[in-house]
Structures are given as structure tokens and as C-alpha cells.
Amino acid sequence: PQLCCPRCHATRWYRHGRECGLQRYRCRACGKTFNTLTGTPLARLRHKERWLAYLDSLLASHTVRQAAARSGVHRNTSFRWRHR
């Protein structure tokens, strides 16, 4: 699938720097910037490297506190991630 703007769905964009290790793009049609994670549950996630460990705990039906302990995040973070 070709990368497109998540707001206007235009396929014309150009590279517009990097942020947090991810390539940023700017749409030529609407001028908004985005990256490959925009519009996904991983957008604006601070601890991306811990997300897979948390997801494994979620699939194993662990409680919020157990999932937090296993993935190394705070229990409040675990609670918020569960809603993603």
C-alpha cells in the first residue's frame, strides 16, 4: 500500500525531517505533517519498545497491575494503554 495523508488521503507528499526516530512527511495538498504511525494506536506513544511486552500481557489476560509489572511501565500507563 502506498503512503497517503491520513487527513485528506492525498498521495503527494515529501519528506519533512525526523522526529523521535521516525520520518516525518508533509502533504502537498493540505500542508499537514504526519508519520507512518499517525492514526494508529501507536501514535504519540512514548515507550514504543515496551508496547509488545505489554500486548503479550494483554493477550494473556493479565490484570492491569500484572501487565504493568511485566512490561516495566507504571500502572497508570498500563491502564491508559489498555484503552488504546
C-alpha positions as a LaTeX table, in Angstrom:
\begin{tabular}{lrrr}
\hline
Residue & $x$ (\AA) & $y$ (\AA) & $z$ (\AA) \\
\hline
Pro1 & 0.00 & 0.00 & 0.00 \\
Gln2 & 1.15 & 3.48 & $-0.86$ \\
Leu3 & 1.65 & 6.04 & 1.90 \\
Cys4 & $-1.02$ & 8.72 & 1.88 \\
Cys5 & $-2.04$ & 11.68 & 4.03 \\
Pro6 & $-4.29$ & 10.48 & 6.89 \\
Arg7 & $-6.31$ & 13.72 & 6.75 \\
Cys8 & $-7.06$ & 14.32 & 3.06 \\
His9 & $-5.88$ & 10.94 & 1.64 \\
Ala10 & $-3.68$ & 12.63 & $-0.97$ \\
Thr11 & $-0.73$ & 10.57 & $-2.22$ \\
Arg12 & 1.56 & 13.53 & $-2.93$ \\
Trp13 & 3.91 & 14.25 & $-0.02$ \\
Tyr14 & 7.55 & 14.98 & 0.66 \\
Arg15 & 9.96 & 14.18 & 3.47 \\
His16 & 9.89 & 16.80 & 6.19 \\
Gly17 & 12.56 & 15.84 & 8.73 \\
Arg18 & 12.69 & 13.28 & 11.51 \\
Glu19 & 11.15 & 13.23 & 14.96 \\
Cys20 & 11.73 & 10.64 & 17.68 \\
Gly21 & 13.46 & 8.38 & 15.17 \\
Leu22 & 10.53 & 8.42 & 12.72 \\
Gln23 & 10.47 & 10.01 & 9.28 \\
Arg24 & 8.02 & 12.93 & 9.05 \\
Tyr25 & 6.15 & 13.80 & 5.85 \\
Arg26 & 4.29 & 16.92 & 4.68 \\
Cys27 & 1.26 & 16.61 & 2.43 \\
Arg28 & 1.44 & 18.73 & $-0.71$ \\
Ala29 & $-2.35$ & 19.10 & $-0.84$ \\
Cys30 & $-3.29$ & 20.16 & 2.70 \\
Gly31 & 0.14 & 21.03 & 4.15 \\
Lys32 & $-0.28$ & 18.89 & 7.29 \\
Thr33 & 2.59 & 16.77 & 8.60 \\
Phe34 & 2.36 & 13.10 & 9.54 \\
Asn35 & 4.42 & 9.95 & 10.02 \\
Thr36 & 3.75 & 6.26 & 9.43 \\
Leu37 & 2.19 & 5.85 & 12.90 \\
Thr38 & $-0.28$ & 8.73 & 12.59 \\
Gly39 & $-3.82$ & 7.45 & 13.07 \\
Thr40 & $-2.75$ & 4.20 & 14.73 \\
Pro41 & $-2.79$ & 3.17 & 18.41 \\
Leu42 & 0.99 & 3.63 & 18.46 \\
Ala43 & 0.76 & 7.35 & 17.60 \\
Arg44 & 2.14 & 9.62 & 20.36 \\
Leu45 & 3.30 & 6.59 & 22.35 \\
Arg46 & 6.36 & 7.32 & 24.48 \\
His47 & 7.60 & 3.82 & 25.28 \\
Lys48 & 7.22 & 2.07 & 21.92 \\
Glu49 & 9.84 & $-0.52$ & 22.82 \\
Arg50 & 7.67 & $-1.72$ & 25.75 \\
Trp51 & 4.42 & $-1.93$ & 23.77 \\
Leu52 & 4.95 & $-5.51$ & 22.51 \\
Ala53 & 5.66 & $-6.83$ & 26.00 \\
Tyr54 & 2.51 & $-5.09$ & 27.22 \\
Leu55 & 0.49 & $-6.51$ & 24.33 \\
Asp56 & 1.66 & $-10.04$ & 25.20 \\
Ser57 & 0.45 & $-9.49$ & 28.77 \\
Leu58 & $-2.85$ & $-8.17$ & 27.48 \\
Leu59 & $-3.36$ & $-11.23$ & 25.28 \\
Ala60 & $-2.53$ & $-13.47$ & 28.24 \\
Ser61 & $-5.42$ & $-11.81$ & 30.18 \\
His62 & $-3.23$ & $-10.37$ & 32.92 \\
Thr63 & $-4.58$ & $-7.64$ & 35.18 \\
Val64 & $-3.56$ & $-4.02$ & 34.68 \\
Arg65 & $-1.05$ & $-4.23$ & 37.55 \\
Gln66 & 0.42 & $-7.54$ & 36.35 \\
Ala67 & 0.79 & $-6.21$ & 32.80 \\
Ala68 & 2.47 & $-3.07$ & 34.15 \\
Ala69 & 4.94 & $-5.09$ & 36.19 \\
Arg70 & 5.77 & $-7.43$ & 33.30 \\
Ser71 & 6.29 & $-4.66$ & 30.75 \\
Gly72 & 8.06 & $-2.23$ & 33.07 \\
Val73 & 5.61 & 0.68 & 32.93 \\
His74 & 3.61 & 2.42 & 35.65 \\
Arg75 & 0.15 & 1.04 & 36.45 \\
Asn76 & $-1.48$ & 4.29 & 35.28 \\
Thr77 & 0.29 & 3.92 & 31.93 \\
Ser78 & $-0.89$ & 0.32 & 31.77 \\
Phe79 & $-4.47$ & 1.44 & 32.37 \\
Arg80 & $-4.29$ & 4.06 & 29.59 \\
Trp81 & $-2.67$ & 1.62 & 27.17 \\
Arg82 & $-5.45$ & $-0.88$ & 27.77 \\
His83 & $-7.88$ & 1.64 & 26.28 \\
Arg84 & $-5.77$ & 2.09 & 23.16 \\
\hline
\end{tabular}
